[in-house]
Amino acid sequence: MLLSACGRNKKVDVSNIPVHIDIARFDHDFDDMRRKPMYEQAQFLQKKYGLFYQDYIERILQAGSTRDTGYFKTLRIIFGNADYAALKNEVDSVYPNLNLQSEQLTDAFRRVKYYFPKIKIPEVYAYFSGFRAQTTLGDTYYGIGLDQFLGANSKFYPAIIEAFPHYISRRFTPDNIAPRVMEGFIREDMFQEPEEDKSLLTQMVYNGKIMYMMDQVLPDMPDSLKIGYTPQQLKWCEDFKGQVWAYFLGENLLYETDNQKISKYINEAPFTPGLGEHNESAPKLGVWTGWQIVRQYMERHPEITLPQLMANNDAQKILNESRYKPK
C-alpha cells in the first residue's frame, strides 16, 4: 500500500515552469468604491479586471447592468448596510493576505501546465458576494468568494443554514480554497462531463479521473480535502470499500441510467442512504469508488500518461483493466 501511494503521488519538478498565481484582492479594490469617486473607481476596476468586473456586478451581485451607472444606486445601498461592514471586517480578519493560497495555486497550476502545456492559466481574483457564489469561472479568470471560506465556525454560517447546511458549510475553510479552485477548473474548464452516457459507471469513472488528476496537481493535499470528506468518512470508505462495491454489483447499479436512482451516489449529501448504520456512511460513494478504480487502473498501467487517461472516455475498459475487486 505504501509503495502504491508513493507511485500514485510521485512528484514532478515544476520549479522552472513560468507560472505564478498572485491572487488579486478584488474585494479591496471594490471596497474603494465606498470611499473614492464611484465613477472613477468603476473605470479603474473595469480596466484592471476586465470581464470579471461586469460578471461580478451583473451575475454575482445582480446589481444591474454595467452599461450605465444605474447600478451605482444599488452599490451605495450595499456599502451602507451594516451587514456589509461586518462581513468585510470578518474577511479582512481571516485573510490579511492570501500568500499561502497563492503559493498553493502557483504550484498546482504549474503542475497543470507540466501535463498540459497548451492550457491557458487563468487570472485568480478574490471577492465576497454575500454568500451567493463560492467560486466563479470565466473565460480568463477564476474567482474565489472569500466569504464562503471563513472557517467552519464562522458566526455567519448558522444564519444561512437553509442554503448551506452544515455538511456543506463545514468545508467553508481556508484550507479548502486550493482544492475547490483546482477541482472547479479541471471540471469546468478542462474536462467537462460528457453528455451522451449517464450510467452510474460512466459517472463514477469520470469523477474518478477528476479526482486522480487532483492527486497529480495537489500531491501533498490530504485525500479528505480533495474529496471533501471528514477523516471519519474517509476511514469509513476504506473500512467498507468491499461492502460498497458488493452493494453496487448486487443492486445492478453500474449500468443504471435513472438519475433518481443513482444521483445519491454522486451528489453532495450528509451520508449515503441505504449504506451503513446510524447514517454513518460517507456521501458520494460513487465518486470515491470511481477514484479508487482509476487509481488502480493507473497503477497497473504506468505507461499511460495523464493526458491519455483524461482523454479516455471508455469507462468499461478502465474498470476491466483496473481489476478492481476490493475486499
Tab-separated table of N, CA, C and O in Angstrom, residues 124-187:
chain	number	residue	atom	x	y	z
A	124	VAL	N	-6.546	34.897	-11.156
A	124	VAL	CA	-7.328	34.485	-9.986
A	124	VAL	C	-7.639	35.712	-9.145
A	124	VAL	O	-6.732	36.468	-8.769
A	125	TYR	N	-8.924	35.908	-8.852
A	125	TYR	CA	-9.388	37.077	-8.119
A	125	TYR	C	-10.141	36.650	-6.864
A	125	TYR	O	-10.874	35.657	-6.883
A	126	ALA	N	-9.981	37.419	-5.792
A	126	ALA	CA	-10.719	37.178	-4.553
A	126	ALA	C	-11.797	38.243	-4.388
A	126	ALA	O	-11.547	39.426	-4.600
A	127	TYR	N	-12.984	37.810	-4.002
A	127	TYR	CA	-14.105	38.730	-3.812
A	127	TYR	C	-14.958	38.222	-2.666
A	127	TYR	O	-14.704	37.154	-2.111
A	128	PHE	N	-15.957	38.974	-2.261
A	128	PHE	CA	-17.012	38.408	-1.432
A	128	PHE	C	-18.355	38.840	-1.989
A	128	PHE	O	-18.504	39.917	-2.541
A	129	SER	N	-19.313	37.922	-1.877
A	129	SER	CA	-20.544	38.042	-2.654
A	129	SER	C	-21.812	38.068	-1.810
A	129	SER	O	-22.901	38.039	-2.374
A	130	GLY	N	-21.672	38.084	-0.493
A	130	GLY	CA	-22.872	37.949	0.316
A	130	GLY	C	-23.416	36.535	0.256
A	130	GLY	O	-24.627	36.317	0.278
A	131	PHE	N	-22.500	35.555	0.157
A	131	PHE	CA	-22.832	34.124	0.181
A	131	PHE	C	-23.616	33.678	-1.054
A	131	PHE	O	-24.374	32.719	-0.987
A	132	ARG	N	-23.378	34.326	-2.168
A	132	ARG	CA	-24.073	33.946	-3.404
A	132	ARG	C	-23.240	33.041	-4.297
A	132	ARG	O	-23.805	32.303	-5.102
A	133	ALA	N	-21.918	33.110	-4.200
A	133	ALA	CA	-21.089	32.306	-5.106
A	133	ALA	C	-19.747	32.023	-4.449
A	133	ALA	O	-18.956	32.935	-4.238
A	134	GLN	N	-19.488	30.756	-4.138
A	134	GLN	CA	-18.217	30.385	-3.516
A	134	GLN	C	-17.062	30.540	-4.500
A	134	GLN	O	-15.981	31.010	-4.145
A	135	THR	N	-17.268	30.108	-5.719
A	135	THR	CA	-16.282	30.286	-6.779
A	135	THR	C	-17.016	30.621	-8.071
A	135	THR	O	-18.202	30.335	-8.220
A	136	THR	N	-16.296	31.228	-8.999
A	136	THR	CA	-16.886	31.521	-10.298
A	136	THR	C	-15.795	31.446	-11.351
A	136	THR	O	-14.647	31.832	-11.100
A	137	LEU	N	-16.140	30.924	-12.504
A	137	LEU	CA	-15.170	30.688	-13.576
A	137	LEU	C	-15.604	31.435	-14.826
A	137	LEU	O	-16.750	31.348	-15.250
A	138	GLY	N	-14.684	32.203	-15.404
A	138	GLY	CA	-14.939	32.906	-16.660
A	138	GLY	C	-13.933	32.489	-17.711
A	138	GLY	O	-13.097	31.606	-17.487
A	139	ASP	N	-13.971	33.138	-18.854
A	139	ASP	CA	-13.073	32.770	-19.949
A	139	ASP	C	-11.608	32.998	-19.601
A	139	ASP	O	-10.731	32.279	-20.068
A	140	THR	N	-11.338	34.014	-18.780
A	140	THR	CA	-9.949	34.366	-18.487
A	140	THR	C	-9.631	34.398	-17.004
A	140	THR	O	-8.513	34.727	-16.619
A	141	TYR	N	-10.593	34.066	-16.164
A	141	TYR	CA	-10.384	34.234	-14.730
A	141	TYR	C	-11.011	33.095	-13.931
A	141	TYR	O	-11.878	32.374	-14.404
A	142	TYR	N	-10.552	32.987	-12.681
A	142	TYR	CA	-11.209	32.145	-11.691
A	142	TYR	C	-11.364	32.994	-10.440
A	142	TYR	O	-10.395	33.568	-9.947
A	143	GLY	N	-12.599	33.102	-9.941
A	143	GLY	CA	-12.877	33.933	-8.784
A	143	GLY	C	-13.135	33.113	-7.541
A	143	GLY	O	-13.745	32.039	-7.596
A	144	ILE	N	-12.668	33.621	-6.397
A	144	ILE	CA	-12.810	32.940	-5.109
A	144	ILE	C	-13.640	33.818	-4.182
A	144	ILE	O	-13.240	34.949	-3.867
A	145	GLY	N	-14.765	33.311	-3.724
A	145	GLY	CA	-15.615	34.047	-2.794
A	145	GLY	C	-15.141	33.826	-1.369
A	145	GLY	O	-15.490	32.829	-0.726
A	146	LEU	N	-14.367	34.749	-0.842
A	146	LEU	CA	-13.752	34.556	0.466
A	146	LEU	C	-14.768	34.429	1.591
A	146	LEU	O	-14.471	33.822	2.627
A	147	ASP	N	-15.967	34.987	1.396
A	147	ASP	CA	-16.966	34.900	2.464
A	147	ASP	C	-17.467	33.475	2.661
A	147	ASP	O	-18.128	33.195	3.668
A	148	GLN	N	-17.151	32.581	1.742
A	148	GLN	CA	-17.533	31.186	1.919
A	148	GLN	C	-16.320	30.293	2.189
A	148	GLN	O	-16.349	29.087	1.959
A	149	PHE	N	-15.279	30.935	2.732
A	149	PHE	CA	-14.098	30.203	3.210
A	149	PHE	C	-13.616	30.820	4.523
A	149	PHE	O	-12.415	30.933	4.759
A	150	LEU	N	-14.529	31.201	5.395
A	150	LEU	CA	-14.178	31.918	6.622
A	150	LEU	C	-13.854	30.995	7.789
A	150	LEU	O	-13.417	31.465	8.838
A	151	GLY	N	-14.077	29.710	7.629
A	151	GLY	CA	-13.877	28.765	8.722
A	151	GLY	C	-15.199	28.160	9.130
A	151	GLY	O	-16.232	28.832	9.149
A	152	ALA	N	-15.185	26.889	9.463
A	152	ALA	CA	-16.416	26.150	9.729
A	152	ALA	C	-17.240	26.758	10.854
A	152	ALA	O	-18.472	26.626	10.884
A	153	ASN	N	-16.587	27.457	11.794
A	153	ASN	CA	-17.287	28.015	12.948
A	153	ASN	C	-17.584	29.501	12.801
A	153	ASN	O	-17.863	30.184	13.794
A	154	SER	N	-17.542	30.003	11.591
A	154	SER	CA	-17.842	31.417	11.375
A	154	SER	C	-19.229	31.769	11.902
A	154	SER	O	-20.190	31.007	11.740
A	155	LYS	N	-19.335	32.933	12.513
A	155	LYS	CA	-20.614	33.372	13.078
A	155	LYS	C	-21.679	33.605	12.009
A	155	LYS	O	-22.867	33.685	12.320
A	156	PHE	N	-21.268	33.701	10.754
A	156	PHE	CA	-22.224	33.978	9.683
A	156	PHE	C	-22.970	32.733	9.202
A	156	PHE	O	-24.080	32.834	8.694
A	157	TYR	N	-22.368	31.572	9.348
A	157	TYR	CA	-22.919	30.393	8.682
A	157	TYR	C	-24.210	29.849	9.293
A	157	TYR	O	-25.062	29.335	8.554
A	158	PRO	N	-24.430	29.936	10.597
A	158	PRO	CA	-25.731	29.469	11.106
A	158	PRO	C	-26.929	30.190	10.504
A	158	PRO	O	-28.012	29.615	10.383
A	159	ALA	N	-26.739	31.438	10.096
A	159	ALA	CA	-27.846	32.212	9.527
A	159	ALA	C	-28.189	31.790	8.104
A	159	ALA	O	-29.262	32.132	7.600
A	160	ILE	N	-27.295	31.059	7.442
A	160	ILE	CA	-27.547	30.661	6.056
A	160	ILE	C	-27.655	29.146	5.925
A	160	ILE	O	-27.410	28.580	4.863
A	161	ILE	N	-28.066	28.500	7.024
A	161	ILE	CA	-28.061	27.038	7.036
A	161	ILE	C	-29.069	26.437	6.061
A	161	ILE	O	-28.886	25.315	5.580
A	162	GLU	N	-30.132	27.167	5.718
A	162	GLU	CA	-31.093	26.634	4.744
A	162	GLU	C	-30.452	26.519	3.368
A	162	GLU	O	-30.710	25.573	2.630
A	163	ALA	N	-29.634	27.483	3.009
A	163	ALA	CA	-28.944	27.433	1.710
A	163	ALA	C	-27.715	26.544	1.764
A	163	ALA	O	-27.398	25.843	0.794
A	164	PHE	N	-27.025	26.554	2.905
A	164	PHE	CA	-25.791	25.791	3.048
A	164	PHE	C	-25.828	25.029	4.368
A	164	PHE	O	-25.367	25.541	5.402
A	165	PRO	N	-26.404	23.814	4.377
A	165	PRO	CA	-26.440	23.026	5.617
A	165	PRO	C	-25.029	22.731	6.112
A	165	PRO	O	-24.045	22.857	5.378
A	166	HIS	N	-24.937	22.295	7.352
A	166	HIS	CA	-23.633	22.147	7.991
A	166	HIS	C	-22.716	21.188	7.244
A	166	HIS	O	-21.491	21.402	7.207
A	167	TYR	N	-23.265	20.136	6.619
A	167	TYR	CA	-22.385	19.193	5.932
A	167	TYR	C	-21.698	19.843	4.733
A	167	TYR	O	-20.696	19.319	4.223
A	168	ILE	N	-22.221	20.990	4.301
A	168	ILE	CA	-21.553	21.764	3.250
A	168	ILE	C	-20.692	22.869	3.872
A	168	ILE	O	-19.526	23.031	3.521
A	169	SER	N	-21.272	23.651	4.806
A	169	SER	CA	-20.544	24.794	5.354
A	169	SER	C	-19.334	24.378	6.192
A	169	SER	O	-18.423	25.188	6.400
A	170	ARG	N	-19.279	23.137	6.667
A	170	ARG	CA	-18.092	22.703	7.416
A	170	ARG	C	-16.851	22.719	6.531
A	170	ARG	O	-15.716	22.688	7.032
A	171	ARG	N	-17.053	22.754	5.203
A	171	ARG	CA	-15.925	22.816	4.272
A	171	ARG	C	-15.601	24.254	3.864
A	171	ARG	O	-14.739	24.458	3.013
A	172	PHE	N	-16.269	25.225	4.457
A	172	PHE	CA	-16.006	26.633	4.143
A	172	PHE	C	-14.797	27.119	4.955
A	172	PHE	O	-14.896	28.015	5.782
A	173	THR	N	-13.661	26.512	4.707
A	173	THR	CA	-12.457	26.786	5.474
A	173	THR	C	-11.319	27.224	4.555
A	173	THR	O	-11.321	26.917	3.356
A	174	PRO	N	-10.343	27.960	5.080
A	174	PRO	CA	-9.224	28.401	4.240
A	174	PRO	C	-8.499	27.275	3.513
A	174	PRO	O	-8.060	27.454	2.362
A	175	ASP	N	-8.351	26.114	4.170
A	175	ASP	CA	-7.607	25.034	3.521
A	175	ASP	C	-8.390	24.380	2.390
A	175	ASP	O	-7.851	23.524	1.670
A	176	ASN	N	-9.639	24.775	2.195
A	176	ASN	CA	-10.417	24.261	1.071
A	176	ASN	C	-10.296	25.111	-0.191
A	176	ASN	O	-10.793	24.712	-1.245
A	177	ILE	N	-9.638	26.256	-0.101
A	177	ILE	CA	-9.570	27.124	-1.275
A	177	ILE	C	-8.858	26.443	-2.440
A	177	ILE	O	-9.398	26.341	-3.549
A	178	ALA	N	-7.645	25.969	-2.216
A	178	ALA	CA	-6.874	25.369	-3.314
A	178	ALA	C	-7.576	24.160	-3.929
A	178	ALA	O	-7.702	24.084	-5.158
A	179	PRO	N	-8.058	23.185	-3.142
A	179	PRO	CA	-8.721	22.044	-3.780
A	179	PRO	C	-10.009	22.407	-4.510
A	179	PRO	O	-10.310	21.832	-5.547
A	180	ARG	N	-10.780	23.372	-3.986
A	180	ARG	CA	-12.027	23.725	-4.665
A	180	ARG	C	-11.749	24.485	-5.961
A	180	ARG	O	-12.450	24.306	-6.964
A	181	VAL	N	-10.735	25.337	-5.959
A	181	VAL	CA	-10.367	26.026	-7.195
A	181	VAL	C	-9.894	25.030	-8.239
A	181	VAL	O	-10.326	25.063	-9.398
A	182	MET	N	-9.022	24.119	-7.839
A	182	MET	CA	-8.476	23.184	-8.817
A	182	MET	C	-9.541	22.228	-9.315
A	182	MET	O	-9.598	21.920	-10.516
A	183	GLU	N	-10.406	21.742	-8.431
A	183	GLU	CA	-11.472	20.847	-8.886
A	183	GLU	C	-12.396	21.565	-9.862
A	183	GLU	O	-12.767	21.018	-10.903
A	184	GLY	N	-12.768	22.791	-9.529
A	184	GLY	CA	-13.646	23.543	-10.425
A	184	GLY	C	-13.002	23.804	-11.774
A	184	GLY	O	-13.643	23.685	-12.818
A	185	PHE	N	-11.717	24.157	-11.770
A	185	PHE	CA	-11.022	24.437	-13.027
A	185	PHE	C	-10.919	23.174	-13.879
A	185	PHE	O	-11.151	23.209	-15.096
A	186	ILE	N	-10.579	22.052	-13.249
A	186	ILE	CA	-10.448	20.798	-14.001
A	186	ILE	C	-11.797	20.366	-14.566
A	186	ILE	O	-11.896	19.982	-15.741
A	187	ARG	N	-12.839	20.443	-13.749
A	187	ARG	CA	-14.174	20.005	-14.187
A	187	ARG	C	-14.778	20.916	-15.240
A	187	ARG	O	-15.342	20.441	-16.236
